[in-house]
Short mmCIF file of C-alpha atoms in Angstrom, two decimals:
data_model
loop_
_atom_site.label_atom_id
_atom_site.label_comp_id
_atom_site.label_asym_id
_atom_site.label_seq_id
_atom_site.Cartn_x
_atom_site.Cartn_y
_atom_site.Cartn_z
CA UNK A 1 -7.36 -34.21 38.70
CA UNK A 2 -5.62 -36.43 41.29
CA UNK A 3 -5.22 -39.96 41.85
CA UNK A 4 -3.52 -42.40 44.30
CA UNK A 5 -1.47 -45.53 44.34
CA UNK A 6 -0.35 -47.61 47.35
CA UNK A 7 3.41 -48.28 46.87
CA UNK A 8 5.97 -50.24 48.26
CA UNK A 9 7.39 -46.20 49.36
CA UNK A 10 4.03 -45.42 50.58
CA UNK A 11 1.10 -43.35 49.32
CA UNK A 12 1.74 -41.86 45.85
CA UNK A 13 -0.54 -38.80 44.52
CA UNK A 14 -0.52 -38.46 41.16
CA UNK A 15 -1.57 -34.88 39.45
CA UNK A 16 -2.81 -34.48 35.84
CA UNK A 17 -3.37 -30.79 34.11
CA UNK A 18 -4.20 -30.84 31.13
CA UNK A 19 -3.42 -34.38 30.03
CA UNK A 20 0.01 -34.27 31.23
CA UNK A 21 1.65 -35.26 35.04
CA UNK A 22 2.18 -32.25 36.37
CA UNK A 23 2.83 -33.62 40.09
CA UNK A 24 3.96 -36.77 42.05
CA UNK A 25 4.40 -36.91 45.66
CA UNK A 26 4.70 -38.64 48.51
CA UNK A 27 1.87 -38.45 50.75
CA UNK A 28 0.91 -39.47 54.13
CA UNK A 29 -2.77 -40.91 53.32
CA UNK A 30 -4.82 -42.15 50.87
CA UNK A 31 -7.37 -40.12 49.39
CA UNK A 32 -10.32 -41.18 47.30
CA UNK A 33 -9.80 -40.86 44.11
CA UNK A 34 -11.91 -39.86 41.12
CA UNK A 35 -14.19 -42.69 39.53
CA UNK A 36 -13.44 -41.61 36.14
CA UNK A 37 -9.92 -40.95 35.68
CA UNK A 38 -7.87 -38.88 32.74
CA UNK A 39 -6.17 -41.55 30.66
CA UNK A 40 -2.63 -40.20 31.38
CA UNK A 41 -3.51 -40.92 34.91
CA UNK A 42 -4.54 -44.34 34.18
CA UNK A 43 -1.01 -44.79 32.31
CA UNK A 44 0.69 -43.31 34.97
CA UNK A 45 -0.67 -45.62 37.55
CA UNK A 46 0.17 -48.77 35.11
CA UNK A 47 3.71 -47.65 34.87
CA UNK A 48 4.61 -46.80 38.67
CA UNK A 49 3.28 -50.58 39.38
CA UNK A 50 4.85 -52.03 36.84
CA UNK A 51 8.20 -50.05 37.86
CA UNK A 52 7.51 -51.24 41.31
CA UNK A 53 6.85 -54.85 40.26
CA UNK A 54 10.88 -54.29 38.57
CA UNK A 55 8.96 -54.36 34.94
CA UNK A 56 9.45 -51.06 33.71
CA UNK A 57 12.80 -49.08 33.71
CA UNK A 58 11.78 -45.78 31.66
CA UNK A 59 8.65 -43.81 32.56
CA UNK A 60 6.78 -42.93 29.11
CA UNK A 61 4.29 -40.38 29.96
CA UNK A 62 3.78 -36.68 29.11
CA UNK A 63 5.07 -34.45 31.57
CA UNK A 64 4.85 -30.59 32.41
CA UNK A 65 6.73 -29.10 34.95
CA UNK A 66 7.97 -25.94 35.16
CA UNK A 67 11.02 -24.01 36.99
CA UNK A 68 13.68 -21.80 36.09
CA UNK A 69 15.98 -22.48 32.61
CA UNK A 70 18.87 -23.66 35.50
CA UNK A 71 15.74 -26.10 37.27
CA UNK A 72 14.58 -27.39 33.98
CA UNK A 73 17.89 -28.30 32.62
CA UNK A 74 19.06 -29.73 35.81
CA UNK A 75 15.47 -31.84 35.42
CA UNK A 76 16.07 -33.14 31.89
CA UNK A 77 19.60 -34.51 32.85
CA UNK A 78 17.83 -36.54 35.53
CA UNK A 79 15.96 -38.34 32.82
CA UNK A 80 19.18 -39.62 31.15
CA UNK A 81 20.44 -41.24 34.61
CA UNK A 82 20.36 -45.00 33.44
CA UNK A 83 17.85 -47.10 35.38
CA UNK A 84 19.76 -49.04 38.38
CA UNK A 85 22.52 -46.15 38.17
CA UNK A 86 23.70 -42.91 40.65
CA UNK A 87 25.33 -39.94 39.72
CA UNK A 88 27.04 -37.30 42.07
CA UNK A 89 25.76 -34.02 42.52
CA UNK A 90 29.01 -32.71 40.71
CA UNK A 91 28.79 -35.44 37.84
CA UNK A 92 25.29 -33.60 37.52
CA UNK A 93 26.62 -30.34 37.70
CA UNK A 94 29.48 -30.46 35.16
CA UNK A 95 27.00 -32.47 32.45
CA UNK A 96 24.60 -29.54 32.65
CA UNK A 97 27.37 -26.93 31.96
CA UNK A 98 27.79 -25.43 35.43
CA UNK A 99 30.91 -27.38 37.15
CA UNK A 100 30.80 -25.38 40.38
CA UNK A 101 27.08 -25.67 40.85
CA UNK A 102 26.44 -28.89 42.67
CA UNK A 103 24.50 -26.90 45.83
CA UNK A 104 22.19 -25.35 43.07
CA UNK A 105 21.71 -28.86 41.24
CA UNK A 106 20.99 -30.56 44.87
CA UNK A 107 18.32 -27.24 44.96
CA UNK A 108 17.12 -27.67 41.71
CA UNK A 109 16.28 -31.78 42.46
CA UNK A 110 14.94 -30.71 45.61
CA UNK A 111 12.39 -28.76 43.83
CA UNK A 112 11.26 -31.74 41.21
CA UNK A 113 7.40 -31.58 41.69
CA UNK A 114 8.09 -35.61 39.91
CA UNK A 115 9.58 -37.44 42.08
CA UNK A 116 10.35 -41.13 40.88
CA UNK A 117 9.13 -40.56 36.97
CA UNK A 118 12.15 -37.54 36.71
CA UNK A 119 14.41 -39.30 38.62
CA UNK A 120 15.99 -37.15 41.39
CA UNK A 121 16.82 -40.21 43.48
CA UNK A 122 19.43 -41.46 41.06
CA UNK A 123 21.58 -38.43 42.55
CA UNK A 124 24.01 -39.00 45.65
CA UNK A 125 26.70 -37.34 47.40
CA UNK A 126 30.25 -37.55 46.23
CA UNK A 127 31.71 -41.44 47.88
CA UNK A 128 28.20 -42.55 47.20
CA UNK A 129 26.74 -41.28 50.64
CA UNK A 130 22.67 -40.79 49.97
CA UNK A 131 22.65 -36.89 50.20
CA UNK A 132 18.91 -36.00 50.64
CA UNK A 133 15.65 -36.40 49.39
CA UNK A 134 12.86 -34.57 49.53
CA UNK A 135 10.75 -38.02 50.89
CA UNK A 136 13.23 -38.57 53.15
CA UNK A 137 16.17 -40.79 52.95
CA UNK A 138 14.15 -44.16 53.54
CA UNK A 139 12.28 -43.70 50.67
CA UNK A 140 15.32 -43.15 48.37
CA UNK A 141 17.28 -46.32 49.61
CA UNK A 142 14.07 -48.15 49.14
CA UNK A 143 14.13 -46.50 45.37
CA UNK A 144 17.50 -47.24 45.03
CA UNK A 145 17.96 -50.78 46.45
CA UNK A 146 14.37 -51.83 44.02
CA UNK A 147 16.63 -50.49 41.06
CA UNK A 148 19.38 -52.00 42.25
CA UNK A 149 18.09 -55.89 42.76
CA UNK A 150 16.31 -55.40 39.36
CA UNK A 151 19.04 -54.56 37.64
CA UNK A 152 20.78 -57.53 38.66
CA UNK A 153 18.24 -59.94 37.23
CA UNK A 154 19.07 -59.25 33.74
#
């Protein structure tokens, strides 16, 4: 089951299997989405606008995405990147145990199927340069910069 949210980064499809977010991308349209929705889609959907509305700083929703042992590791690290914070690719690499692996953690982020919930855009280049993003690098500024001015409030 799918479901979609207009954001201030654009279209966002949600994807539920099972009772847990299995997906969230980026899209380029809006699609209609189901009258009755899963409850964990309804959560997620209260969440990512109350993150965009700088109201929420951890996502709290059952997840299930799965990669490689390397992936999946490199995945739960992204979740302990503090809201409003960046890491380098190497700072990633060495706290996962693999010091000379920052191509395969910028790899591993590049394959998160959950983009803003597991928190891939909290990762940069080295000097703080952007690096890439799977949504492009507009949408992580945008990602960044909302973190950023919220973090500031408080």
């Amino acid at each position: 089951m799918k479901a979609f949210l207009q954001s201030p980064v654009g279209v966002i499809e949600i994807e539920e299997t099972n009772g847990f977010i299995s997906a969230l991308r980026i899209v380029s349209e809006m699609k209609q989405t189901d009258t009755i929705l899963a409850p964990v889609l309804d959560e997620a959907i209260t969440q990512l606008k109350e993150y965009f509305a700088g109201e929420r700083k951890i996502f709290d929703l059952p997840l299930a995405q799965e990669g490689t042992s390397f992936q999946e590791k490199a995945w739960d690290y992204l979740n302990t990147i503090p809201y409003g914070e960046t890491v380098s690719y190497k700072e990633e690499a060495i706290s996962i145990g693999s010091p000379k692996g920052c191509r395969a953690v910028g790899s591993a982020n590049g394959k998160n199927n959950i983009a803003i919930i597991v928190p891939c855009h909290r990762v940069v280049n080295e000097g703080g340069k952007l690096g890439g993003y799977a949504y492009g690098l507009e949408v992580k500024k945008k990602l960044l910069e909302l973190e950023s001015r919220q973090k500031n409030l408080f």
